[in-house]
mmCIF file of C-alpha atoms in Angstrom:
data_model
loop_
_atom_site.group_PDB
_atom_site.id
_atom_site.type_symbol
_atom_site.label_atom_id
_atom_site.label_comp_id
_atom_site.label_asym_id
_atom_site.label_seq_id
_atom_site.Cartn_x
_atom_site.Cartn_y
_atom_site.Cartn_z
ATOM 1 C CA UNK A 1 0.000 0.000 0.000
ATOM 2 C CA UNK A 2 2.885 2.389 0.833
ATOM 3 C CA UNK A 3 4.488 1.917 -2.597
ATOM 4 C CA UNK A 4 1.221 2.628 -4.399
ATOM 5 C CA UNK A 5 0.747 5.860 -2.473
ATOM 6 C CA UNK A 6 4.288 6.927 -3.333
ATOM 7 C CA UNK A 7 3.526 6.374 -7.047
ATOM 8 C CA UNK A 8 0.429 8.532 -6.839
ATOM 9 C CA UNK A 9 2.240 11.231 -4.887
ATOM 10 C CA UNK A 10 4.952 11.355 -7.552
ATOM 11 C CA UNK A 11 2.348 11.814 -10.254
ATOM 12 C CA UNK A 12 0.654 14.627 -8.322
ATOM 13 C CA UNK A 13 4.037 16.189 -7.634
ATOM 14 C CA UNK A 14 4.805 16.304 -11.359
ATOM 15 C CA UNK A 15 1.506 18.063 -12.021
ATOM 16 C CA UNK A 16 2.130 20.459 -9.150
ATOM 17 C CA UNK A 17 5.592 21.343 -10.458
ATOM 18 C CA UNK A 18 4.124 22.368 -13.801
ATOM 19 C CA UNK A 19 1.414 24.330 -12.044
ATOM 20 C CA UNK A 20 3.869 26.217 -9.832
ATOM 21 C CA UNK A 21 5.608 27.765 -12.833
ATOM 22 C CA UNK A 22 8.819 25.847 -13.434
ATOM 23 C CA UNK A 23 10.707 26.514 -16.633
ATOM 24 C CA UNK A 24 8.984 25.633 -19.912
ATOM 25 C CA UNK A 25 11.741 23.216 -20.858
ATOM 26 C CA UNK A 26 11.481 21.402 -17.541
ATOM 27 C CA UNK A 27 7.686 21.207 -17.579
ATOM 28 C CA UNK A 28 7.471 19.953 -21.153
ATOM 29 C CA UNK A 29 9.880 17.152 -20.371
ATOM 30 C CA UNK A 30 8.015 15.606 -17.445
ATOM 31 C CA UNK A 31 4.385 16.167 -18.309
ATOM 32 C CA UNK A 32 2.340 13.092 -17.379
ATOM 33 C CA UNK A 33 0.720 11.392 -20.352
ATOM 34 C CA UNK A 34 -1.628 8.422 -20.709
ATOM 35 C CA UNK A 35 1.205 5.976 -20.094
ATOM 36 C CA UNK A 36 2.117 7.622 -16.789
ATOM 37 C CA UNK A 37 -1.484 7.588 -15.614
ATOM 38 C CA UNK A 38 -1.745 3.903 -16.558
ATOM 39 C CA UNK A 39 1.382 3.079 -14.560
ATOM 40 C CA UNK A 40 -0.149 4.666 -11.472
ATOM 41 C CA UNK A 41 -3.407 2.822 -12.131
ATOM 42 C CA UNK A 42 -1.482 -0.434 -12.469
ATOM 43 C CA UNK A 43 0.043 0.079 -9.040
ATOM 44 C CA UNK A 44 -3.377 0.477 -7.460
ATOM 45 C CA UNK A 45 -5.052 -2.302 -9.450
ATOM 46 C CA UNK A 46 -2.452 -4.981 -8.708
ATOM 47 C CA UNK A 47 -2.706 -4.772 -4.926
ATOM 48 C CA UNK A 48 -3.306 -8.313 -3.676
ATOM 49 C CA UNK A 49 -6.362 -8.364 -1.436
ATOM 50 C CA UNK A 50 -7.029 -4.738 -2.272
ATOM 51 C CA UNK A 51 -9.761 -2.785 -0.587
ATOM 52 C CA UNK A 52 -12.700 -0.666 -1.622
ATOM 53 C CA UNK A 53 -10.534 2.373 -0.898
ATOM 54 C CA UNK A 54 -7.862 1.287 -3.400
ATOM 55 C CA UNK A 55 -10.530 0.719 -6.066
ATOM 56 C CA UNK A 56 -11.990 4.169 -5.392
ATOM 57 C CA UNK A 57 -8.490 5.639 -5.807
ATOM 58 C CA UNK A 58 -8.285 4.003 -9.224
ATOM 59 C CA UNK A 59 -11.678 5.451 -10.141
ATOM 60 C CA UNK A 60 -10.520 8.952 -9.149
ATOM 61 C CA UNK A 61 -7.480 8.639 -11.401
ATOM 62 C CA UNK A 62 -9.769 7.588 -14.268
ATOM 63 C CA UNK A 63 -12.031 10.576 -13.552
ATOM 64 C CA UNK A 64 -9.003 12.882 -13.685
ATOM 65 C CA UNK A 65 -7.951 11.425 -17.038
ATOM 66 C CA UNK A 66 -11.455 11.910 -18.425
ATOM 67 C CA UNK A 67 -11.502 15.515 -17.216
ATOM 68 C CA UNK A 68 -8.151 16.210 -18.834
ATOM 69 C CA UNK A 69 -9.268 14.581 -22.073
ATOM 70 C CA UNK A 70 -12.468 16.625 -22.121
ATOM 71 C CA UNK A 71 -10.506 19.839 -21.652
ATOM 72 C CA UNK A 72 -8.123 18.926 -24.454
ATOM 73 C CA UNK A 73 -10.904 17.808 -26.787
ATOM 74 C CA UNK A 74 -12.440 21.307 -26.802
ATOM 75 C CA UNK A 75 -9.075 22.760 -27.825
ATOM 76 C CA UNK A 76 -8.467 24.373 -24.463
ATOM 77 C CA UNK A 77 -4.754 25.232 -24.241
ATOM 78 C CA UNK A 78 -4.573 24.758 -20.501
ATOM 79 C CA UNK A 79 -6.138 22.808 -17.666
ATOM 80 C CA UNK A 80 -6.109 24.666 -14.323
ATOM 81 C CA UNK A 81 -3.262 26.785 -15.634
ATOM 82 C CA UNK A 82 -1.150 23.857 -16.916
ATOM 83 C CA UNK A 83 -0.251 22.805 -20.435
ATOM 84 C CA UNK A 84 -0.282 18.998 -20.475
ATOM 85 C CA UNK A 85 0.591 16.217 -22.897
ATOM 86 C CA UNK A 86 -2.222 14.341 -24.617
ATOM 87 C CA UNK A 87 -4.155 12.339 -22.003
ATOM 88 C CA UNK A 88 -6.913 9.979 -23.067
ATOM 89 C CA UNK A 89 -8.196 6.822 -21.321
ATOM 90 C CA UNK A 90 -7.647 3.764 -23.503
ATOM 91 C CA UNK A 91 -8.620 0.115 -23.227
ATOM 92 C CA UNK A 92 -5.690 -0.633 -20.921
ATOM 93 C CA UNK A 93 -6.878 2.154 -18.605
ATOM 94 C CA UNK A 94 -10.310 0.589 -18.230
ATOM 95 C CA UNK A 95 -8.856 -2.900 -17.787
ATOM 96 C CA UNK A 96 -6.763 -1.645 -14.871
ATOM 97 C CA UNK A 97 -9.818 -0.103 -13.228
ATOM 98 C CA UNK A 98 -11.684 -3.375 -13.786
ATOM 99 C CA UNK A 99 -8.835 -5.220 -12.049
ATOM 100 C CA UNK A 100 -8.925 -2.764 -9.145
ATOM 101 C CA UNK A 101 -12.569 -3.557 -8.426
ATOM 102 C CA UNK A 102 -12.131 -7.265 -9.115
ATOM 103 C CA UNK A 103 -9.295 -7.430 -6.551
ATOM 104 C CA UNK A 104 -11.192 -5.410 -3.931
ATOM 105 C CA UNK A 105 -11.615 -7.912 -1.104
ATOM 106 C CA UNK A 106 -13.972 -7.700 1.872
ATOM 107 C CA UNK A 107 -16.637 -5.854 -0.085
ATOM 108 C CA UNK A 108 -19.621 -7.133 -2.020
ATOM 109 C CA UNK A 109 -19.509 -4.152 -4.380
ATOM 110 C CA UNK A 110 -16.394 -5.200 -6.297
ATOM 111 C CA UNK A 111 -17.874 -7.639 -8.849
ATOM 112 C CA UNK A 112 -20.946 -5.480 -9.493
ATOM 113 C CA UNK A 113 -18.871 -2.333 -9.929
ATOM 114 C CA UNK A 114 -16.555 -4.164 -12.317
ATOM 115 C CA UNK A 115 -19.571 -5.241 -14.360
ATOM 116 C CA UNK A 116 -20.912 -1.659 -14.368
ATOM 117 C CA UNK A 117 -17.598 -0.403 -15.767
ATOM 118 C CA UNK A 118 -17.680 -3.137 -18.410
ATOM 119 C CA UNK A 119 -21.165 -2.103 -19.529
ATOM 120 C CA UNK A 120 -20.127 1.560 -19.531
ATOM 121 C CA UNK A 121 -17.097 0.686 -21.632
ATOM 122 C CA UNK A 122 -19.263 -1.097 -24.179
ATOM 123 C CA UNK A 123 -21.589 1.918 -24.363
ATOM 124 C CA UNK A 124 -18.630 4.255 -24.960
ATOM 125 C CA UNK A 125 -17.298 2.033 -27.741
ATOM 126 C CA UNK A 126 -20.689 2.092 -29.488
ATOM 127 C CA UNK A 127 -21.082 5.854 -29.175
ATOM 128 C CA UNK A 128 -17.617 6.739 -30.485
ATOM 129 C CA UNK A 129 -14.642 7.822 -28.434
ATOM 130 C CA UNK A 130 -12.672 10.449 -30.407
ATOM 131 C CA UNK A 131 -10.083 8.060 -31.708
ATOM 132 C CA UNK A 132 -9.026 5.881 -28.787
ATOM 133 C CA UNK A 133 -9.568 2.140 -29.170
ATOM 134 C CA UNK A 134 -11.658 1.174 -26.151
ATOM 135 C CA UNK A 135 -13.901 -1.545 -27.563
ATOM 136 C CA UNK A 136 -13.922 -4.263 -24.852
ATOM 137 C CA UNK A 137 -12.396 -7.629 -25.646
ATOM 138 C CA UNK A 138 -12.826 -11.077 -24.095
ATOM 139 C CA UNK A 139 -10.324 -10.264 -21.344
ATOM 140 C CA UNK A 140 -12.554 -7.450 -20.062
ATOM 141 C CA UNK A 141 -15.437 -9.904 -19.725
ATOM 142 C CA UNK A 142 -13.187 -12.465 -18.049
ATOM 143 C CA UNK A 143 -12.120 -9.963 -15.386
ATOM 144 C CA UNK A 144 -15.732 -9.286 -14.413
ATOM 145 C CA UNK A 145 -16.692 -12.965 -14.660
ATOM 146 C CA UNK A 146 -13.795 -14.053 -12.460
ATOM 147 C CA UNK A 147 -14.733 -11.406 -9.890
ATOM 148 C CA UNK A 148 -18.267 -12.831 -9.639
ATOM 149 C CA UNK A 149 -16.973 -16.420 -9.592
ATOM 150 C CA UNK A 150 -14.480 -15.643 -6.824
ATOM 151 C CA UNK A 151 -17.251 -14.042 -4.773
ATOM 152 C CA UNK A 152 -19.225 -17.293 -5.125
ATOM 153 C CA UNK A 153 -16.277 -19.308 -3.835
ATOM 154 C CA UNK A 154 -15.684 -16.968 -0.888
ATOM 155 C CA UNK A 155 -19.314 -16.915 0.173
ATOM 156 C CA UNK A 156 -19.496 -20.682 0.000
ATOM 157 C CA UNK A 157 -16.443 -20.930 2.261
ATOM 158 C CA UNK A 158 -17.931 -18.403 4.666
ATOM 159 C CA UNK A 159 -15.351 -15.700 3.865
ATOM 160 C CA UNK A 160 -17.850 -13.430 2.196
ATOM 161 C CA UNK A 161 -21.201 -11.899 2.925
ATOM 162 C CA UNK A 162 -24.185 -10.479 1.090
ATOM 163 C CA UNK A 163 -26.380 -12.251 -1.438
ATOM 164 C CA UNK A 164 -26.483 -16.004 -1.903
ATOM 165 C CA UNK A 165 -23.677 -17.624 -3.935
ATOM 166 C CA UNK A 166 -26.143 -18.611 -6.652
ATOM 167 C CA UNK A 167 -26.635 -14.944 -7.572
ATOM 168 C CA UNK A 168 -22.975 -14.611 -8.490
ATOM 169 C CA UNK A 169 -23.128 -17.794 -10.567
ATOM 170 C CA UNK A 170 -26.134 -16.467 -12.456
ATOM 171 C CA UNK A 171 -24.356 -13.185 -13.174
ATOM 172 C CA UNK A 172 -21.423 -15.101 -14.634
ATOM 173 C CA UNK A 173 -23.867 -16.997 -16.845
ATOM 174 C CA UNK A 174 -25.446 -13.740 -18.030
ATOM 175 C CA UNK A 175 -22.036 -12.364 -18.997
ATOM 176 C CA UNK A 176 -21.279 -15.566 -20.925
ATOM 177 C CA UNK A 177 -24.617 -15.239 -22.749
ATOM 178 C CA UNK A 178 -23.707 -11.646 -23.559
ATOM 179 C CA UNK A 179 -20.358 -12.698 -25.019
ATOM 180 C CA UNK A 180 -22.046 -15.239 -27.288
ATOM 181 C CA UNK A 181 -24.615 -12.662 -28.392
ATOM 182 C CA UNK A 182 -21.966 -10.048 -29.244
ATOM 183 C CA UNK A 183 -19.971 -12.622 -31.217
ATOM 184 C CA UNK A 184 -23.101 -13.647 -33.105
ATOM 185 C CA UNK A 185 -24.178 -10.114 -33.988
ATOM 186 C CA UNK A 186 -20.834 -8.939 -35.345
ATOM 187 C CA UNK A 187 -18.555 -11.178 -37.360
ATOM 188 C CA UNK A 188 -15.559 -8.959 -36.529
ATOM 189 C CA UNK A 189 -16.336 -8.690 -32.829
ATOM 190 C CA UNK A 190 -13.360 -8.801 -30.468
ATOM 191 C CA UNK A 191 -15.566 -10.504 -27.895
ATOM 192 C CA UNK A 192 -15.712 -14.228 -28.571
ATOM 193 C CA UNK A 193 -16.090 -16.899 -25.889
ATOM 194 C CA UNK A 194 -13.086 -19.170 -25.542
ATOM 195 C CA UNK A 195 -12.328 -22.178 -23.367
ATOM 196 C CA UNK A 196 -11.610 -19.946 -20.380
ATOM 197 C CA UNK A 197 -14.977 -18.187 -20.742
ATOM 198 C CA UNK A 198 -16.934 -21.420 -20.366
ATOM 199 C CA UNK A 199 -14.592 -22.714 -17.679
ATOM 200 C CA UNK A 200 -15.179 -19.662 -15.470
ATOM 201 C CA UNK A 201 -18.945 -20.107 -15.728
ATOM 202 C CA UNK A 202 -18.620 -23.833 -15.048
ATOM 203 C CA UNK A 203 -16.567 -23.234 -11.906
ATOM 204 C CA UNK A 204 -18.947 -20.559 -10.631
ATOM 205 C CA UNK A 205 -21.913 -22.941 -10.687
ATOM 206 C CA UNK A 206 -19.916 -25.770 -9.141
ATOM 207 C CA UNK A 207 -18.745 -23.525 -6.309
ATOM 208 C CA UNK A 208 -22.313 -22.374 -5.617
ATOM 209 C CA UNK A 209 -23.393 -25.881 -4.460
ATOM 210 C CA UNK A 210 -26.908 -24.863 -5.449
ATOM 211 C CA UNK A 211 -29.630 -27.381 -6.202
ATOM 212 C CA UNK A 212 -29.511 -26.299 -9.857
ATOM 213 C CA UNK A 213 -25.698 -26.462 -10.067
ATOM 214 C CA UNK A 214 -25.446 -29.881 -11.794
ATOM 215 C CA UNK A 215 -28.048 -28.970 -14.426
ATOM 216 C CA UNK A 216 -26.563 -25.528 -15.081
ATOM 217 C CA UNK A 217 -23.019 -26.915 -15.214
ATOM 218 C CA UNK A 218 -24.170 -29.573 -17.678
ATOM 219 C CA UNK A 219 -25.641 -26.906 -19.918
ATOM 220 C CA UNK A 220 -22.405 -24.908 -19.906
ATOM 221 C CA UNK A 221 -20.254 -27.963 -20.644
ATOM 222 C CA UNK A 222 -22.369 -28.988 -23.627
ATOM 223 C CA UNK A 223 -22.435 -25.411 -24.916
ATOM 224 C CA UNK A 224 -18.655 -25.639 -24.777
ATOM 225 C CA UNK A 225 -18.734 -28.894 -26.736
ATOM 226 C CA UNK A 226 -21.074 -27.430 -29.361
ATOM 227 C CA UNK A 227 -18.831 -24.379 -29.765
ATOM 228 C CA UNK A 228 -15.847 -26.673 -30.309
ATOM 229 C CA UNK A 229 -17.772 -28.747 -32.832
ATOM 230 C CA UNK A 230 -18.927 -25.597 -34.643
ATOM 231 C CA UNK A 231 -15.325 -24.415 -34.963
ATOM 232 C CA UNK A 232 -14.442 -27.807 -36.429
ATOM 233 C CA UNK A 233 -17.459 -27.884 -38.743
ATOM 234 C CA UNK A 234 -19.137 -30.790 -36.915
ATOM 235 C CA UNK A 235 -22.916 -31.076 -36.553
ATOM 236 C CA UNK A 236 -23.563 -31.859 -32.878
ATOM 237 C CA UNK A 237 -27.344 -31.404 -32.680
ATOM 238 C CA UNK A 238 -28.124 -35.055 -33.341
ATOM 239 C CA UNK A 239 -31.603 -34.219 -34.598
ATOM 240 C CA UNK A 240 -32.553 -32.036 -31.644
ATOM 241 C CA UNK A 241 -34.890 -29.178 -32.552
ATOM 242 C CA UNK A 242 -33.255 -25.821 -31.823
ATOM 243 C CA UNK A 243 -34.493 -22.232 -31.842
ATOM 244 C CA UNK A 244 -33.713 -19.551 -34.433
ATOM 245 C CA UNK A 245 -30.844 -18.110 -32.401
ATOM 246 C CA UNK A 246 -29.111 -21.472 -32.183
ATOM 247 C CA UNK A 247 -29.664 -22.059 -35.905
ATOM 248 C CA UNK A 248 -28.167 -18.657 -36.703
ATOM 249 C CA UNK A 249 -25.220 -19.402 -34.446
ATOM 250 C CA UNK A 250 -24.557 -22.673 -36.276
ATOM 251 C CA UNK A 251 -24.798 -20.834 -39.578
ATOM 252 C CA UNK A 252 -22.210 -18.322 -38.329
ATOM 253 C CA UNK A 253 -19.904 -21.240 -37.582
ATOM 254 C CA UNK A 254 -16.396 -20.129 -36.782
ATOM 255 C CA UNK A 255 -17.439 -16.522 -36.151
ATOM 256 C CA UNK A 256 -19.376 -17.146 -32.937
ATOM 257 C CA UNK A 257 -16.534 -18.233 -30.672
ATOM 258 C CA UNK A 258 -12.820 -18.137 -30.216
ATOM 259 C CA UNK A 259 -10.629 -21.213 -29.699
ATOM 260 C CA UNK A 260 -12.757 -23.615 -27.635
ATOM 261 C CA UNK A 261 -11.571 -27.083 -26.723
ATOM 262 C CA UNK A 262 -12.985 -28.903 -23.681
ATOM 263 C CA UNK A 263 -10.432 -30.861 -21.715
ATOM 264 C CA UNK A 264 -10.742 -33.892 -19.467
ATOM 265 C CA UNK A 265 -10.789 -31.671 -16.382
ATOM 266 C CA UNK A 266 -13.924 -29.885 -17.645
ATOM 267 C CA UNK A 267 -15.829 -33.174 -17.859
ATOM 268 C CA UNK A 268 -14.421 -34.168 -14.461
ATOM 269 C CA UNK A 269 -15.603 -30.887 -12.953
ATOM 270 C CA UNK A 270 -19.197 -31.722 -13.888
ATOM 271 C CA UNK A 271 -18.863 -35.330 -12.687
ATOM 272 C CA UNK A 272 -17.486 -34.279 -9.308
ATOM 273 C CA UNK A 273 -20.167 -31.578 -9.015
ATOM 274 C CA UNK A 274 -22.787 -34.314 -9.353
ATOM 275 C CA UNK A 275 -20.997 -36.762 -7.049
ATOM 276 C CA UNK A 276 -21.046 -34.265 -4.149
ATOM 277 C CA UNK A 277 -24.669 -33.186 -4.698
ATOM 278 C CA UNK A 278 -26.207 -35.781 -2.388
ATOM 279 C CA UNK A 279 -27.420 -33.263 0.215
ATOM 280 C CA UNK A 280 -28.139 -30.403 -2.146
ATOM 281 C CA UNK A 281 -31.792 -29.404 -2.091
ATOM 282 C CA UNK A 282 -32.878 -32.247 0.226
ATOM 283 C CA UNK A 283 -34.436 -32.193 3.664
ATOM 284 C CA UNK A 284 -33.120 -35.145 5.635
ATOM 285 C CA UNK A 285 -35.582 -34.445 8.458
ATOM 286 C CA UNK A 286 -38.461 -35.689 6.299
ATOM 287 C CA UNK A 287 -38.393 -39.478 6.199
ATOM 288 C CA UNK A 288 -41.856 -40.302 4.860
ATOM 289 C CA UNK A 289 -42.193 -42.410 1.733
ATOM 290 C CA UNK A 290 -43.112 -39.538 -0.569
ATOM 291 C CA UNK A 291 -40.099 -37.472 0.491
ATOM 292 C CA UNK A 292 -37.798 -40.448 0.126
ATOM 293 C CA UNK A 293 -39.133 -41.128 -3.367
ATOM 294 C CA UNK A 294 -38.690 -37.495 -4.382
ATOM 295 C CA UNK A 295 -35.081 -37.493 -3.179
ATOM 296 C CA UNK A 296 -34.334 -40.713 -5.035
ATOM 297 C CA UNK A 297 -35.810 -39.288 -8.238
ATOM 298 C CA UNK A 298 -33.826 -36.068 -7.838
ATOM 299 C CA UNK A 299 -30.638 -38.026 -7.171
ATOM 300 C CA UNK A 300 -31.248 -40.220 -10.189
ATOM 301 C CA UNK A 301 -31.532 -37.133 -12.400
ATOM 302 C CA UNK A 302 -28.204 -35.860 -11.068
ATOM 303 C CA UNK A 303 -26.573 -39.260 -11.605
ATOM 304 C CA UNK A 304 -27.848 -39.294 -15.191
ATOM 305 C CA UNK A 305 -26.105 -35.935 -15.704
ATOM 306 C CA UNK A 306 -22.813 -37.411 -14.462
ATOM 307 C CA UNK A 307 -23.291 -40.486 -16.640
ATOM 308 C CA UNK A 308 -23.993 -38.275 -19.650
ATOM 309 C CA UNK A 309 -20.727 -36.415 -19.029
ATOM 310 C CA UNK A 310 -18.857 -39.741 -18.896
ATOM 311 C CA UNK A 311 -20.426 -40.936 -22.145
ATOM 312 C CA UNK A 312 -19.595 -37.646 -23.842
ATOM 313 C CA UNK A 313 -16.001 -37.916 -22.637
ATOM 314 C CA UNK A 314 -15.702 -41.500 -23.891
ATOM 315 C CA UNK A 315 -16.991 -40.386 -27.312
ATOM 316 C CA UNK A 316 -14.796 -37.277 -27.435
ATOM 317 C CA UNK A 317 -12.030 -36.991 -30.015
ATOM 318 C CA UNK A 318 -10.020 -34.442 -28.035
ATOM 319 C CA UNK A 319 -10.208 -35.667 -24.421
ATOM 320 C CA UNK A 320 -10.011 -39.018 -22.630
ATOM 321 C CA UNK A 321 -11.096 -40.216 -19.182
ATOM 322 C CA UNK A 322 -8.568 -40.497 -16.388
ATOM 323 C CA UNK A 323 -8.551 -41.830 -12.836
ATOM 324 C CA UNK A 324 -10.346 -38.736 -11.500
ATOM 325 C CA UNK A 325 -13.177 -39.430 -13.954
ATOM 326 C CA UNK A 326 -13.830 -42.928 -12.602
ATOM 327 C CA UNK A 327 -13.288 -42.106 -8.932
ATOM 328 C CA UNK A 328 -15.909 -39.375 -9.355
ATOM 329 C CA UNK A 329 -18.330 -41.732 -11.082
ATOM 330 C CA UNK A 330 -17.972 -44.407 -8.391
ATOM 331 C CA UNK A 331 -18.533 -41.752 -5.730
ATOM 332 C CA UNK A 332 -21.617 -40.594 -7.629
ATOM 333 C CA UNK A 333 -22.977 -44.153 -7.533
ATOM 334 C CA UNK A 334 -22.527 -44.334 -3.759
ATOM 335 C CA UNK A 335 -23.994 -40.912 -3.051
ATOM 336 C CA UNK A 336 -26.845 -40.804 -5.548
ATOM 337 C CA UNK A 337 -28.123 -44.353 -6.148
ATOM 338 C CA UNK A 338 -30.102 -46.522 -3.693
ATOM 339 C CA UNK A 339 -28.024 -49.080 -1.830
ATOM 340 C CA UNK A 340 -29.041 -52.137 -3.831
ATOM 341 C CA UNK A 341 -27.406 -54.906 -5.807
ATOM 342 C CA UNK A 342 -28.003 -52.886 -8.958
ATOM 343 C CA UNK A 343 -25.791 -50.160 -7.542
ATOM 344 C CA UNK A 344 -23.051 -52.680 -6.743
ATOM 345 C CA UNK A 345 -23.257 -54.023 -10.292
ATOM 346 C CA UNK A 346 -22.967 -50.484 -11.673
ATOM 347 C CA UNK A 347 -19.896 -49.789 -9.517
ATOM 348 C CA UNK A 348 -18.226 -53.010 -10.716
ATOM 349 C CA UNK A 349 -19.063 -52.134 -14.309
ATOM 350 C CA UNK A 350 -17.467 -48.703 -13.923
ATOM 351 C CA UNK A 351 -14.387 -50.206 -12.281
ATOM 352 C CA UNK A 352 -13.933 -52.675 -15.146
ATOM 353 C CA UNK A 353 -14.304 -49.850 -17.621
ATOM 354 C CA UNK A 354 -11.649 -47.905 -15.698
ATOM 355 C CA UNK A 355 -8.937 -50.546 -15.950
ATOM 356 C CA UNK A 356 -9.822 -51.309 -19.573
ATOM 357 C CA UNK A 357 -9.502 -47.639 -20.550
ATOM 358 C CA UNK A 358 -6.011 -46.631 -21.587
ATOM 359 C CA UNK A 359 -5.136 -43.121 -20.290
ATOM 360 C CA UNK A 360 -3.751 -40.443 -22.547
ATOM 361 C CA UNK A 361 -0.199 -41.122 -23.621
ATOM 362 C CA UNK A 362 2.316 -39.168 -21.598
ATOM 363 C CA UNK A 363 -0.335 -38.029 -19.108
ATOM 364 C CA UNK A 364 -0.074 -39.431 -15.596
ATOM 365 C CA UNK A 365 -3.067 -40.352 -13.547
ATOM 366 C CA UNK A 366 -4.861 -37.227 -12.381
ATOM 367 C CA UNK A 367 -3.994 -36.051 -8.897
ATOM 368 C CA UNK A 368 -6.569 -35.445 -6.249
ATOM 369 C CA UNK A 369 -8.521 -32.241 -6.837
ATOM 370 C CA UNK A 370 -6.639 -29.267 -5.441
ATOM 371 C CA UNK A 371 -3.239 -30.973 -5.568
ATOM 372 C CA UNK A 372 -0.531 -29.659 -7.876
ATOM 373 C CA UNK A 373 1.545 -32.839 -8.130
ATOM 374 C CA UNK A 374 0.862 -36.557 -8.234
ATOM 375 C CA UNK A 375 2.639 -38.608 -5.612
ATOM 376 C CA UNK A 376 4.068 -41.989 -6.444
ATOM 377 C CA UNK A 377 1.493 -43.568 -4.187
ATOM 378 C CA UNK A 378 -1.365 -42.168 -6.279
ATOM 379 C CA UNK A 379 0.008 -43.197 -9.672
ATOM 380 C CA UNK A 380 -1.682 -45.995 -11.597
ATOM 381 C CA UNK A 381 0.534 -49.103 -11.718
ATOM 382 C CA UNK A 382 1.624 -50.447 -15.127
ATOM 383 C CA UNK A 383 -1.225 -52.104 -17.026
ATOM 384 C CA UNK A 384 -3.874 -50.676 -14.673
ATOM 385 C CA UNK A 385 -5.459 -48.338 -17.187
ATOM 386 C CA UNK A 386 -7.143 -45.484 -15.290
ATOM 387 C CA UNK A 387 -7.101 -47.236 -11.904
ATOM 388 C CA UNK A 388 -4.975 -45.579 -9.248
ATOM 389 C CA UNK A 389 -5.046 -45.634 -5.436
ATOM 390 C CA UNK A 390 -7.949 -43.210 -5.277
ATOM 391 C CA UNK A 391 -10.122 -45.337 -7.568
ATOM 392 C CA UNK A 392 -9.326 -48.417 -5.451
ATOM 393 C CA UNK A 393 -10.249 -46.500 -2.317
ATOM 394 C CA UNK A 394 -13.596 -45.486 -3.814
ATOM 395 C CA UNK A 395 -14.198 -49.087 -4.896
ATOM 396 C CA UNK A 396 -13.585 -50.407 -1.383
ATOM 397 C CA UNK A 397 -15.958 -47.825 0.043
ATOM 398 C CA UNK A 398 -18.620 -48.606 -2.561
ATOM 399 C CA UNK A 399 -18.656 -52.421 -2.151
ATOM 400 C CA UNK A 400 -19.774 -53.389 1.346
ATOM 401 C CA UNK A 401 -19.224 -57.077 0.647
ATOM 402 C CA UNK A 402 -15.635 -58.163 1.209
ATOM 403 C CA UNK A 403 -16.166 -61.145 -1.073
ATOM 404 C CA UNK A 404 -17.249 -58.928 -3.964
ATOM 405 C CA UNK A 405 -14.336 -56.581 -3.422
ATOM 406 C CA UNK A 406 -11.770 -59.411 -3.366
ATOM 407 C CA UNK A 407 -13.286 -61.001 -6.470
ATOM 408 C CA UNK A 408 -13.196 -57.741 -8.428
ATOM 409 C CA UNK A 409 -9.646 -56.974 -7.271
ATOM 410 C CA UNK A 410 -8.479 -60.407 -8.415
ATOM 411 C CA UNK A 411 -9.999 -59.796 -11.848
ATOM 412 C CA UNK A 412 -8.241 -56.451 -11.963
ATOM 413 C CA UNK A 413 -4.846 -57.928 -11.024
ATOM 414 C CA UNK A 414 -5.132 -60.612 -13.699
ATOM 415 C CA UNK A 415 -5.969 -57.981 -16.305
ATOM 416 C CA UNK A 416 -3.130 -55.732 -15.147
ATOM 417 C CA UNK A 417 -0.507 -58.489 -15.343
ATOM 418 C CA UNK A 418 -1.632 -59.428 -18.850
ATOM 419 C CA UNK A 419 -1.361 -55.835 -20.083
ATOM 420 C CA UNK A 420 1.838 -54.658 -18.430
ATOM 421 C CA UNK A 421 3.943 -52.856 -20.999
ATOM 422 C CA UNK A 422 1.046 -52.068 -23.377
ATOM 423 C CA UNK A 423 0.469 -48.530 -22.074
#
């Protein structure tokens, strides 16, 4: 904070020196221009765990730049008695102010203020801006989207306050819709959703832990897949009737999105969202038959979403399942399906599919979520396919019968020994 204040004081000192009547040669050499203002803004916007006060400081600097630009645009030779270099807010200026509000911690205003600036920036770009290029790009949207998504994560952890986490997730979804609409309307638009755009929205819904999170996350993932297929010229509707907007988007093809390519972790995000949704939207205090049936139906719908993500991943040409995929699916079976023999059969079927599925070449078994490295203990042994220690742990938890577990493990070991060296 001290360094940022020193930067701002230096800028004000330069202006004051000109104002106090130093020599013309001296004043013309150190006049602050747009680049100097942006450097001061950068100092305020990059404060980790910034505050509302630091964001307001950034806004005041932007206001000063706009005032200077207005004075210069009407051919006024001076501003408050000073002759200054050309000062005009540009796209980088607005991005820095967006960052300042996005990084403002301990306030619920940050994400909303960032979105307000984004909308204002879009309005300015439509109205004309006297020569400066300030049309927002995808990065501007990502800054606001990440601010809302981070607020969802904080509120879910109990670090935040204000509205429910689901509101932030919905705002991220609205911004993603807006990006798609802008890309559709203008073929030369600088705003085109990319992989990161969909991934931010996906994470926001997962972090919300809302009852609608699995369904909303599924919709975002399959929008991501359709955008990828559209870029590659693939028809992914499979005979589904779509509205006029979707038809127009398909006709636009490559113009509606930037580089979009779902990865294995995106499918796994949806699967794990479903696998932890056992208590979402349920009231465990009600144990009557009707309530139990309703919960089972709701859980079955969520499990079908996870299963659909697995099937899409298995059919994908650009991503392949890994150990995290199957550990999440086995967990989903345990948490979402009734404890019956059918569930045990489904778990065994998934486990067999796991060790028969060859992981991506050169890619180790996925680490546990949140871990940056994979320990030797978690790695899949040779010939084990996508089965690592975590998948085995989920299998043991899912099969209450020791006899069933031993039988399945013996089958697995026989398969592994036969296929050592093939991966």
